[in-house]
């Protein structure tokens, strides 16, 4: 550590956030939220325009991209008219955006099914994977942070630091490969491909397999699904767990020096009680903000991780759509991802306001 | 009868040679107030922290004993020590603004220990909290218990901390410069409040301060520290009549008198400092070989 | 305490050295590939398919790390793969850095509408899933080395822009900038002369990290089979090929994976090490 200079420590973040928001009354909070909502709308519009333009403007006839090599001029013309691609880009965008606002994302070219239905059919798989990864990351990272704080200044803490540094240096894609080798091949305890064993009979009425199998008390199916999800979720979780471990441990250690923690120590509480009850609630806010942002990165990571584990989610479908040049489907998926990302960010802001007592009772 | 008995306590930074506490011995009688006086850095807060088991990790106790009611805390397991201290001791901290957990309401910060450490039932603990807040002259206890610390004034928070310290009827309270961080106007009230509460509950009090004036008002006996060494340990009355040690005498001369606040003050003379430093050094003789 | 701190610094120093050592070896491997590679990385021989590495029974002399399903030498392909990986790392990293840092500097120092536009762009970019975006770009532009580089630059400029913008803002608020203005320096020249040198350490660290990211993106795109041609030796392509034969020829995936892992780890350790050396305003 250098002796001087600003470092974005937990306490500083905490202070910044408090100072920034504490002066904001509740009306202003509401106003800020409205502004956030509007910028979110602008962001989504921007995403839509960019996807639209990228697919259509960059050299290469999009219809030729769609058709297999050897298609005739007439074929191309028919298709162009069918998908409205003979109109100007602006007109196309207006038509498409008008449809989107009414919940119509167009038809997929390869499957000839509505994009919305396809996307919504796959979304649950990706959501379950992301949430499971998030839970694992919070659990692993939280445990490492608490363990490191409990054993601060010892070799255990050093080991946790080095481990977190490593975990953070290597992205989810590589962790996925490493996990496949270790737990899929060397010591094959988990499935490395698919979402569920294909031969199983699924009684589900929704695509939230993990959730529904619990509701129906089908623990056999649940175990099979978890066994498929475990490695991809872990691969996604490792870098985020490392971030949580680092930041939370840093803020915890800073909080442990504060007077009210020392006072709590004299009251006879165990060290673990002091850490979890007194220090954690105050140390957790900066981590929470960060986890929100990082969660969107995690969701972005599902694209390649789903591919790697042949997991039948949105990301895997997206890559297929790109390879098959399924323009409406690509647009739909990208927009959906953007909606999820911005939505998560909004939620984080809201929960931050709700969790900070100074804001609640400002 | 003594309640707290510290014998030959020495402490140092982990891995360092110099001691922060040098062979400290002192006694706090049951129900009595003992002052711990010294300049900043003399180690007075360190002693309070050692008693309560909250020394920083960088400080280690190298020898001596801290007997609480005849049991040496340093011989106990960490968990056993924690329980014993939690059950029988309490701390009145220095800075009321930082000593309350900002994310928790006042109520549980007072009652949690009664329930979780002493095994009271929740209703009894809550009744007790209201009663003890009344004792420190907080009128609308119900509202205060529901508040978060940032909603209360500094003086109010210090009252709460005092109440919280007395809530479990501890046998010993360590007050670590409890008035230093407060406005001068509030200082007097808080001092009076602590003295009242101590008298009412008959609690032994280890009063850490740099202010001899405060000591003369609330303490029965006192220890004067320099460089982690006790240079004088005596009852209050003979001390203010005429301290034995030259450093203690100089310190007294450097303290404004309430009877004659305009009398000129003498800084501690260099010769006295040099002498006391010599003594501190002499106390280190042969110690490094331990 | 002091002792512990010394230990940590030493360990960090060691990591920096190890990372540097590996990257140097990689650069040498890339430069000298034609001379040190034991085989032609493109030479196929179906009779020599899936030969194990030298210490496993059934190995053929000359194929140190075994062969893939088409009988191509794994070691030679890794060595040649280093060329592509490093070209992508250096070229894509530098271009991303140049564009992203410039935009960030402009936004952070000039503020006003420039900042509004750039910040809004960053926000839009952050709403894209990056991997999907890059795959989409490659699908549109067509595969090839330059396409990969373009895709990385288009997607990752925000990494630089975000951090540099924040830091340029912080620096811009400092007194020395105000005094330079008072002394009559023009705004443009203040940005280059006063702000840039102070932001430079940050940029260098980010550049190092970005190089590691570029290597990974190239591997991911090769893995999805969109990178270069399937014949060209890329680590990602080798991993993709190894993934399909993971149960009967583990060496096809393991060796390129280890290489990729160590390379990415080295770049990021180098970045972390540099970050500790410089002022730690990052993260």
Tab-separated table of N, CA and C in Angstrom, chain C residues 89-207:
chain	number	residue	atom	x	y	z
C	89	UNK	N	-3.497	-8.585	-28.553
C	89	UNK	CA	-3.318	-7.893	-27.278
C	89	UNK	C	-2.744	-6.503	-27.489
C	90	UNK	N	-1.658	-6.423	-28.250
C	90	UNK	CA	-0.961	-5.144	-28.383
C	90	UNK	C	-1.755	-4.168	-29.249
C	91	UNK	N	-2.177	-4.613	-30.426
C	91	UNK	CA	-2.842	-3.690	-31.347
C	91	UNK	C	-4.216	-3.276	-30.801
C	92	UNK	N	-5.032	-4.289	-30.441
C	92	UNK	CA	-6.370	-3.954	-29.948
C	92	UNK	C	-6.267	-3.164	-28.644
C	93	UNK	N	-5.368	-3.602	-27.753
C	93	UNK	CA	-5.199	-2.889	-26.487
C	93	UNK	C	-4.847	-1.431	-26.710
C	94	UNK	N	-3.846	-1.168	-27.562
C	94	UNK	CA	-3.392	0.216	-27.766
C	94	UNK	C	-4.471	1.064	-28.409
C	95	UNK	N	-5.137	0.506	-29.434
C	95	UNK	CA	-6.170	1.297	-30.102
C	95	UNK	C	-7.318	1.608	-29.145
C	96	UNK	N	-7.743	0.594	-28.392
C	96	UNK	CA	-8.813	0.813	-27.420
C	96	UNK	C	-8.420	1.902	-26.443
C	97	UNK	N	-7.182	1.796	-25.979
C	97	UNK	CA	-6.644	2.759	-25.024
C	97	UNK	C	-6.667	4.164	-25.617
C	98	UNK	N	-6.169	4.280	-26.833
C	98	UNK	CA	-6.060	5.591	-27.476
C	98	UNK	C	-7.439	6.245	-27.575
C	99	UNK	N	-8.389	5.492	-28.109
C	99	UNK	CA	-9.720	6.063	-28.345
C	99	UNK	C	-10.450	6.302	-27.017
C	100	UNK	N	-10.458	5.262	-26.166
C	100	UNK	CA	-11.187	5.382	-24.906
C	100	UNK	C	-10.623	6.474	-24.016
C	101	UNK	N	-9.291	6.527	-23.897
C	101	UNK	CA	-8.676	7.514	-23.017
C	101	UNK	C	-8.925	8.928	-23.533
C	102	UNK	N	-8.828	9.097	-24.856
C	102	UNK	CA	-9.062	10.426	-25.423
C	102	UNK	C	-10.483	10.898	-25.116
C	103	UNK	N	-11.438	10.017	-25.373
C	103	UNK	CA	-12.831	10.395	-25.109
C	103	UNK	C	-13.042	10.689	-23.624
C	104	UNK	N	-12.450	9.839	-22.774
C	104	UNK	CA	-12.601	10.045	-21.332
C	104	UNK	C	-11.993	11.355	-20.881
C	105	UNK	N	-10.818	11.667	-21.449
C	105	UNK	CA	-10.121	12.896	-21.092
C	105	UNK	C	-10.950	14.112	-21.510
C	106	UNK	N	-11.466	14.058	-22.740
C	106	UNK	CA	-12.279	15.163	-23.235
C	106	UNK	C	-13.510	15.361	-22.350
C	107	UNK	N	-14.195	14.238	-22.044
C	107	UNK	CA	-15.417	14.342	-21.252
C	107	UNK	C	-15.108	14.872	-19.856
C	108	UNK	N	-14.062	14.334	-19.247
C	108	UNK	CA	-13.762	14.693	-17.867
C	108	UNK	C	-13.209	16.094	-17.724
C	109	UNK	N	-12.476	16.559	-18.731
C	109	UNK	CA	-11.868	17.882	-18.583
C	109	UNK	C	-12.754	18.986	-19.144
C	110	UNK	N	-13.337	18.759	-20.313
C	110	UNK	CA	-14.136	19.815	-20.927
C	110	UNK	C	-15.510	19.943	-20.291
C	111	UNK	N	-16.016	18.806	-19.729
C	111	UNK	CA	-17.366	18.784	-19.147
C	111	UNK	C	-18.387	19.302	-20.162
C	112	UNK	N	-19.485	19.884	-19.673
C	112	UNK	CA	-20.478	20.474	-20.574
C	112	UNK	C	-21.113	19.444	-21.499
C	113	UNK	N	-21.432	19.869	-22.694
C	113	UNK	CA	-22.173	18.982	-23.604
C	113	UNK	C	-21.315	17.823	-24.070
C	114	UNK	N	-20.000	18.050	-24.178
C	114	UNK	CA	-19.119	16.945	-24.590
C	114	UNK	C	-19.267	15.791	-23.608
C	115	UNK	N	-19.237	16.141	-22.316
C	115	UNK	CA	-19.373	15.141	-21.261
C	115	UNK	C	-20.733	14.469	-21.341
C	116	UNK	N	-21.770	15.267	-21.551
C	116	UNK	CA	-23.119	14.698	-21.612
C	116	UNK	C	-23.213	13.648	-22.711
C	117	UNK	N	-22.716	14.020	-23.888
C	117	UNK	CA	-22.803	13.086	-25.021
C	117	UNK	C	-22.007	11.820	-24.736
C	118	UNK	N	-20.767	11.988	-24.305
C	118	UNK	CA	-19.907	10.819	-24.089
C	118	UNK	C	-20.456	9.951	-22.955
C	119	UNK	N	-20.921	10.595	-21.881
C	119	UNK	CA	-21.471	9.814	-20.769
C	119	UNK	C	-22.692	9.024	-21.210
C	120	UNK	N	-23.543	9.662	-22.003
C	120	UNK	CA	-24.741	8.972	-22.476
C	120	UNK	C	-24.333	7.776	-23.325
C	121	UNK	N	-23.324	7.979	-24.189
C	121	UNK	CA	-22.831	6.878	-25.027
C	121	UNK	C	-22.321	5.731	-24.144
C	122	UNK	N	-21.551	6.092	-23.115
C	122	UNK	CA	-21.018	5.063	-22.218
C	122	UNK	C	-22.170	4.281	-21.599
C	123	UNK	N	-23.198	5.007	-21.171
C	123	UNK	CA	-24.329	4.345	-20.528
C	123	UNK	C	-25.012	3.371	-21.492
C	124	UNK	N	-25.152	3.810	-22.746
C	124	UNK	CA	-25.768	2.925	-23.745
C	124	UNK	C	-24.888	1.689	-23.947
C	125	UNK	N	-23.596	1.918	-24.046
C	125	UNK	CA	-22.668	0.798	-24.265
C	125	UNK	C	-22.721	-0.205	-23.113
C	126	UNK	N	-22.866	0.351	-21.893
C	126	UNK	CA	-22.900	-0.530	-20.722
C	126	UNK	C	-24.153	-1.397	-20.698
C	127	UNK	N	-25.161	-1.030	-21.503
C	127	UNK	CA	-26.394	-1.801	-21.502
C	127	UNK	C	-26.327	-2.960	-22.497
C	128	UNK	N	-25.221	-3.058	-23.241
C	128	UNK	CA	-25.039	-4.181	-24.152
C	128	UNK	C	-24.342	-5.328	-23.441
C	129	UNK	N	-24.799	-6.567	-23.676
C	129	UNK	CA	-23.968	-7.676	-23.205
C	129	UNK	C	-22.715	-7.741	-24.093
C	130	UNK	N	-21.522	-7.541	-23.514
C	130	UNK	CA	-20.326	-7.341	-24.339
C	130	UNK	C	-19.996	-8.524	-25.252
C	131	UNK	N	-20.115	-9.743	-24.720
C	131	UNK	CA	-19.744	-10.897	-25.537
C	131	UNK	C	-20.665	-11.008	-26.750
C	132	UNK	N	-21.968	-10.830	-26.491
C	132	UNK	CA	-22.940	-10.909	-27.585
C	132	UNK	C	-22.677	-9.817	-28.616
C	133	UNK	N	-22.361	-8.628	-28.121
C	133	UNK	CA	-22.060	-7.492	-28.988
C	133	UNK	C	-20.873	-7.820	-29.897
C	134	UNK	N	-19.824	-8.394	-29.315
C	134	UNK	CA	-18.634	-8.689	-30.119
C	134	UNK	C	-18.945	-9.779	-31.146
C	135	UNK	N	-19.699	-10.784	-30.738
C	135	UNK	CA	-20.052	-11.846	-31.677
C	135	UNK	C	-20.866	-11.276	-32.828
C	136	UNK	N	-21.780	-10.392	-32.475
C	136	UNK	CA	-22.619	-9.745	-33.478
C	136	UNK	C	-21.764	-8.945	-34.465
C	137	UNK	N	-20.830	-8.167	-33.911
C	137	UNK	CA	-19.969	-7.347	-34.773
C	137	UNK	C	-19.179	-8.225	-35.726
C	138	UNK	N	-18.585	-9.289	-35.195
C	138	UNK	CA	-17.782	-10.165	-36.047
C	138	UNK	C	-18.664	-10.788	-37.127
C	139	UNK	N	-19.883	-11.172	-36.749
C	139	UNK	CA	-20.780	-11.773	-37.725
C	139	UNK	C	-21.076	-10.777	-38.840
C	140	UNK	N	-21.178	-9.500	-38.475
C	140	UNK	CA	-21.500	-8.491	-39.470
C	140	UNK	C	-20.286	-8.125	-40.317
C	141	UNK	N	-19.146	-7.886	-39.657
C	141	UNK	CA	-17.948	-7.456	-40.400
C	141	UNK	C	-17.313	-8.643	-41.121
C	142	UNK	N	-17.521	-9.822	-40.625
C	142	UNK	CA	-16.855	-10.993	-41.186
C	142	UNK	C	-15.630	-11.324	-40.377
C	143	UNK	N	-15.252	-12.598	-40.350
C	143	UNK	CA	-14.132	-13.013	-39.508
C	143	UNK	C	-12.800	-12.467	-39.997
C	144	UNK	N	-11.773	-12.602	-39.185
C	144	UNK	CA	-10.444	-12.118	-39.554
C	144	UNK	C	-9.814	-11.355	-38.420
C	145	UNK	N	-8.501	-11.269	-38.468
C	145	UNK	CA	-7.747	-10.632	-37.398
C	145	UNK	C	-8.190	-9.183	-37.188
C	146	UNK	N	-8.313	-8.438	-38.312
C	146	UNK	CA	-8.667	-7.024	-38.164
C	146	UNK	C	-10.071	-6.867	-37.607
C	147	UNK	N	-10.976	-7.791	-37.960
C	147	UNK	CA	-12.341	-7.703	-37.424
C	147	UNK	C	-12.326	-7.848	-35.911
C	148	UNK	N	-11.519	-8.797	-35.421
C	148	UNK	CA	-11.435	-8.992	-33.974
C	148	UNK	C	-10.975	-7.714	-33.306
C	149	UNK	N	-9.936	-7.123	-33.898
C	149	UNK	CA	-9.393	-5.907	-33.303
C	149	UNK	C	-10.439	-4.803	-33.300
C	150	UNK	N	-11.138	-4.658	-34.431
C	150	UNK	CA	-12.180	-3.637	-34.490
C	150	UNK	C	-13.241	-3.899	-33.428
C	151	UNK	N	-13.664	-5.167	-33.324
C	151	UNK	CA	-14.717	-5.490	-32.350
C	151	UNK	C	-14.278	-5.133	-30.933
C	152	UNK	N	-13.036	-5.476	-30.601
C	152	UNK	CA	-12.556	-5.182	-29.244
C	152	UNK	C	-12.545	-3.678	-28.987
C	153	UNK	N	-12.056	-2.923	-29.990
C	153	UNK	CA	-11.989	-1.472	-29.808
C	153	UNK	C	-13.394	-0.894	-29.642
C	154	UNK	N	-14.303	-1.326	-30.498
C	154	UNK	CA	-15.659	-0.781	-30.460
C	154	UNK	C	-16.317	-1.059	-29.109
C	155	UNK	N	-16.050	-2.248	-28.556
C	155	UNK	CA	-16.745	-2.619	-27.328
C	155	UNK	C	-16.063	-2.081	-26.081
C	156	UNK	N	-14.746	-2.142	-26.047
C	156	UNK	CA	-14.060	-1.914	-24.772
C	156	UNK	C	-13.599	-0.485	-24.519
C	157	UNK	N	-13.825	0.428	-25.475
C	157	UNK	CA	-13.342	1.802	-25.242
C	157	UNK	C	-13.934	2.372	-23.960
C	158	UNK	N	-15.141	1.889	-23.576
C	158	UNK	CA	-15.778	2.469	-22.386
C	158	UNK	C	-14.982	2.197	-21.115
C	159	UNK	N	-14.265	1.067	-21.096
C	159	UNK	CA	-13.454	0.775	-19.900
C	159	UNK	C	-12.496	1.927	-19.605
C	160	UNK	N	-11.831	2.402	-20.679
C	160	UNK	CA	-10.883	3.507	-20.501
C	160	UNK	C	-11.643	4.800	-20.248
C	161	UNK	N	-12.661	5.019	-21.077
C	161	UNK	CA	-13.365	6.303	-21.017
C	161	UNK	C	-13.915	6.552	-19.619
C	162	UNK	N	-14.511	5.495	-19.002
C	162	UNK	CA	-15.132	5.674	-17.694
C	162	UNK	C	-14.115	6.100	-16.640
C	163	UNK	N	-13.026	5.328	-16.564
C	163	UNK	CA	-12.049	5.598	-15.512
C	163	UNK	C	-11.317	6.911	-15.761
C	164	UNK	N	-10.879	7.105	-17.016
C	164	UNK	CA	-10.106	8.314	-17.310
C	164	UNK	C	-10.977	9.559	-17.117
C	165	UNK	N	-12.237	9.461	-17.488
C	165	UNK	CA	-13.145	10.597	-17.293
C	165	UNK	C	-13.206	10.968	-15.817
C	166	UNK	N	-13.437	9.951	-14.975
C	166	UNK	CA	-13.539	10.229	-13.546
C	166	UNK	C	-12.258	10.851	-13.024
C	167	UNK	N	-11.126	10.340	-13.517
C	167	UNK	CA	-9.888	10.864	-12.968
C	167	UNK	C	-9.548	12.249	-13.500
C	168	UNK	N	-9.863	12.468	-14.766
C	168	UNK	CA	-9.631	13.801	-15.319
C	168	UNK	C	-10.471	14.830	-14.567
C	169	UNK	N	-11.685	14.419	-14.192
C	169	UNK	CA	-12.547	15.314	-13.408
C	169	UNK	C	-11.898	15.648	-12.072
C	170	UNK	N	-11.409	14.609	-11.394
C	170	UNK	CA	-10.782	14.814	-10.089
C	170	UNK	C	-9.572	15.721	-10.228
C	171	UNK	N	-8.746	15.453	-11.259
C	171	UNK	CA	-7.555	16.277	-11.453
C	171	UNK	C	-7.944	17.710	-11.808
C	172	UNK	N	-9.000	17.837	-12.639
C	172	UNK	CA	-9.416	19.158	-13.080
C	172	UNK	C	-9.840	20.051	-11.924
C	173	UNK	N	-10.276	19.411	-10.820
C	173	UNK	CA	-10.725	20.187	-9.668
C	173	UNK	C	-9.565	20.640	-8.789
C	174	UNK	N	-8.345	20.168	-9.105
C	174	UNK	CA	-7.199	20.490	-8.243
C	174	UNK	C	-6.723	21.922	-8.488
C	175	UNK	N	-6.034	22.425	-7.486
C	175	UNK	CA	-5.592	23.817	-7.546
C	175	UNK	C	-4.602	24.082	-8.673
C	176	UNK	N	-3.737	23.073	-8.937
C	176	UNK	CA	-2.698	23.361	-9.920
C	176	UNK	C	-3.292	23.635	-11.298
C	177	UNK	N	-4.450	23.037	-11.564
C	177	UNK	CA	-5.085	23.297	-12.852
C	177	UNK	C	-5.603	24.734	-12.888
C	178	UNK	N	-6.230	25.123	-11.778
C	178	UNK	CA	-6.730	26.489	-11.697
C	178	UNK	C	-5.590	27.484	-11.876
C	179	UNK	N	-4.459	27.204	-11.213
C	179	UNK	CA	-3.365	28.176	-11.317
C	179	UNK	C	-2.795	28.201	-12.733
C	180	UNK	N	-2.819	27.043	-13.412
C	180	UNK	CA	-2.357	27.047	-14.803
C	180	UNK	C	-3.269	27.915	-15.653
C	181	UNK	N	-4.582	27.830	-15.364
C	181	UNK	CA	-5.536	28.650	-16.106
C	181	UNK	C	-5.281	30.122	-15.838
C	182	UNK	N	-5.073	30.430	-14.569
C	182	UNK	CA	-4.826	31.820	-14.198
C	182	UNK	C	-3.574	32.330	-14.902
C	183	UNK	N	-2.574	31.440	-14.981
C	183	UNK	CA	-1.324	31.833	-15.611
C	183	UNK	C	-1.493	32.014	-17.115
C	184	UNK	N	-2.697	31.735	-17.619
C	184	UNK	CA	-2.967	32.070	-19.006
C	184	UNK	C	-2.819	30.908	-19.968
C	185	UNK	N	-2.719	29.682	-19.439
C	185	UNK	CA	-2.630	28.537	-20.337
C	185	UNK	C	-3.991	28.302	-20.988
C	186	UNK	N	-3.973	27.951	-22.266
C	186	UNK	CA	-5.246	27.654	-22.926
C	186	UNK	C	-5.773	26.309	-22.443
C	187	UNK	N	-7.112	26.119	-22.579
C	187	UNK	CA	-7.725	24.898	-22.038
C	187	UNK	C	-7.168	23.644	-22.674
C	188	UNK	N	-7.074	23.684	-24.003
C	188	UNK	CA	-6.568	22.507	-24.705
C	188	UNK	C	-5.186	22.131	-24.212
C	189	UNK	N	-4.344	23.122	-24.085
C	189	UNK	CA	-2.972	22.823	-23.684
C	189	UNK	C	-2.916	22.418	-22.220
C	190	UNK	N	-3.839	22.968	-21.388
C	190	UNK	CA	-3.897	22.519	-19.996
C	190	UNK	C	-4.171	21.023	-19.944
C	191	UNK	N	-5.098	20.577	-20.815
C	191	UNK	CA	-5.480	19.175	-20.797
C	191	UNK	C	-4.277	18.292	-21.080
C	192	UNK	N	-3.494	18.650	-22.117
C	192	UNK	CA	-2.367	17.787	-22.488
C	192	UNK	C	-1.208	17.929	-21.515
C	193	UNK	N	-0.968	19.164	-21.066
C	193	UNK	CA	0.256	19.408	-20.296
C	193	UNK	C	0.056	19.156	-18.805
C	194	UNK	N	-1.130	19.509	-18.287
C	194	UNK	CA	-1.332	19.408	-16.843
C	194	UNK	C	-2.070	18.127	-16.453
C	195	UNK	N	-3.125	17.813	-17.180
C	195	UNK	CA	-3.981	16.683	-16.773
C	195	UNK	C	-3.389	15.347	-17.216
C	196	UNK	N	-3.066	15.252	-18.506
C	196	UNK	CA	-2.659	13.964	-19.050
C	196	UNK	C	-1.537	13.284	-18.261
C	197	UNK	N	-0.447	14.021	-17.949
C	197	UNK	CA	0.637	13.336	-17.224
C	197	UNK	C	0.171	12.731	-15.899
C	198	UNK	N	-0.824	13.350	-15.272
C	198	UNK	CA	-1.292	12.837	-13.993
C	198	UNK	C	-2.230	11.650	-14.143
C	199	UNK	N	-2.819	11.542	-15.328
C	199	UNK	CA	-3.752	10.442	-15.564
C	199	UNK	C	-3.015	9.261	-16.186
C	200	UNK	N	-1.820	9.540	-16.690
C	200	UNK	CA	-1.073	8.534	-17.453
C	200	UNK	C	-0.850	7.212	-16.705
C	201	UNK	N	-0.438	7.253	-15.441
C	201	UNK	CA	-0.253	5.966	-14.738
C	201	UNK	C	-1.503	5.103	-14.786
C	202	UNK	N	-2.639	5.720	-14.550
C	202	UNK	CA	-3.904	5.001	-14.620
C	202	UNK	C	-4.076	4.362	-15.988
C	203	UNK	N	-3.779	5.150	-17.022
C	203	UNK	CA	-3.973	4.658	-18.378
C	203	UNK	C	-3.074	3.457	-18.642
C	204	UNK	N	-1.817	3.547	-18.177
C	204	UNK	CA	-0.886	2.440	-18.407
C	204	UNK	C	-1.388	1.160	-17.747
C	205	UNK	N	-1.869	1.291	-16.518
C	205	UNK	CA	-2.389	0.122	-15.811
C	205	UNK	C	-3.582	-0.467	-16.563
C	206	UNK	N	-4.506	0.405	-16.957
C	206	UNK	CA	-5.681	-0.072	-17.686
C	206	UNK	C	-5.273	-0.758	-18.987
C	207	UNK	N	-4.242	-0.197	-19.637
C	207	UNK	CA	-3.781	-0.776	-20.905
C	207	UNK	C	-3.315	-2.214	-20.682
